[in-house]
Amino acid sequence: MLSYRHAFHAGNYADVLKHLVQVEILRYLQQKDKPLVYIDTHAGAGLYALDSAAAEKTAEYRDGIGRLQGCDWPALQPYMNVVAQLSERDGQSNLYPGSPAIAQALLRPQDRAQLYELHPSDHVLLSELMQRDRRIRVQQSDGFQGLIASLPPPERRGLVLIDPPYEIKSDYDTVVSTLVKAHKRFATGIYALWYPVVERTRIDKLEQALRNSGIPRIQLFELGLTADTDGRGMTSAGMIVINPPWTLKTTLDELLPALAKQLGQGQGVWRSVELAGEA
């Protein structure tokens, strides 16, 4: 399992994939003027200093966002523009945004966000970051339970990002049961589930459970620095998207090979799979 505080991992290749997907989905939803809701079940602190002691201890960002500076791939630019926009704030520089800060930057006046963060220290930081924004509500509570209680939203359209730490093995079962419950309440929502590849057999079971769930329209995307190993640690990370925008797979099928090559320095790997088609 992972020992997870996001400050140690901010800006790594897993963040690149997760936030690239997040930006693509929010931009797609905003092609219509109708309001949307963004729900983040495990929001974290929201903004991270890449020159902090925590970030420098692992320096994972160097094989993530650090390798993308200067890449002028058009499909990557919306994500890179948001990261650049948020790299300085309140006199600080060299910042990397978490998913709440990215959502805040992209939300329109008619949109809103619901953020859950259970960790006391991260909740305080997140609350301070969002306290002046009336579109955003921050709660210190279990994100799985909070999500179900908040559905269906009045907007009837939006993105739910589920990004648990997977510090306990039961999280893999909990994400499936939560998605099934959430989909029954809010079938038109877009759900984006992040997961780490630490043990491939566990991911195989996760994929099969979602295939067996009866939920239609599911796509999976993975990015890694190296092929799977029997050693300790995360080799890849993935995003499973329910009700994906029709443009998402085309965009990621273009970007993932280039990202795997650039971030993995020739050793990178990627996957793009349709887990479930139309009902």
Coordinates of C-alpha atoms in Angstrom, one line a residue, residues 13-14 17-18 21 193-200 202-204 206-207 219-228 235-240 252-253 255-257 259-260 268-273 275:
Y13 CA 3.6 11.7 -13.6
A14 CA 0.4 10.5 -11.8
L17 CA -2.4 12.2 -16.0
K18 CA -5.0 13.0 -13.4
V21 CA -8.0 14.4 -17.6
L193 CA -11.4 7.6 -10.6
W194 CA -7.6 7.7 -10.0
Y195 CA -5.7 4.6 -8.9
P196 CA -2.1 3.6 -8.4
V197 CA -0.5 0.5 -9.9
V198 CA 1.3 -1.0 -7.0
E199 CA 0.1 -4.6 -7.5
R200 CA -1.2 -5.4 -11.0
R202 CA -5.4 -5.7 -7.6
I203 CA -6.0 -3.4 -10.7
D204 CA -7.1 -6.4 -12.7
L206 CA -10.8 -3.4 -9.9
E207 CA -11.3 -3.5 -13.7
Q219 CA -12.8 4.1 -20.3
L220 CA -9.4 3.5 -18.7
F221 CA -6.2 5.4 -19.2
E222 CA -2.8 4.6 -17.7
L223 CA 0.6 6.2 -17.7
G224 CA 3.8 4.9 -16.1
L225 CA 7.6 5.5 -16.0
T226 CA 8.4 1.7 -16.2
A227 CA 6.8 -1.6 -16.8
D228 CA 5.2 -3.5 -13.8
T235 CA 5.0 1.9 -11.4
S236 CA 2.0 3.4 -13.1
A237 CA -1.1 5.3 -12.3
G238 CA -4.5 5.3 -14.0
M239 CA -7.7 7.1 -14.5
I240 CA -11.0 5.3 -15.0
L252 CA -5.4 10.8 -24.7
D253 CA -4.6 8.3 -27.5
L255 CA -0.9 12.3 -25.8
L256 CA -0.2 9.2 -23.8
P257 CA 2.5 7.7 -26.1
L259 CA 4.0 11.5 -22.4
A260 CA 5.2 7.9 -21.8
G268 CA 7.6 4.7 -20.1
V269 CA 4.3 2.7 -20.6
W270 CA 0.7 3.6 -21.3
R271 CA -2.7 2.0 -21.8
S272 CA -6.0 3.1 -23.3
V273 CA -8.9 0.7 -22.8
L275 CA -14.0 -1.2 -20.2

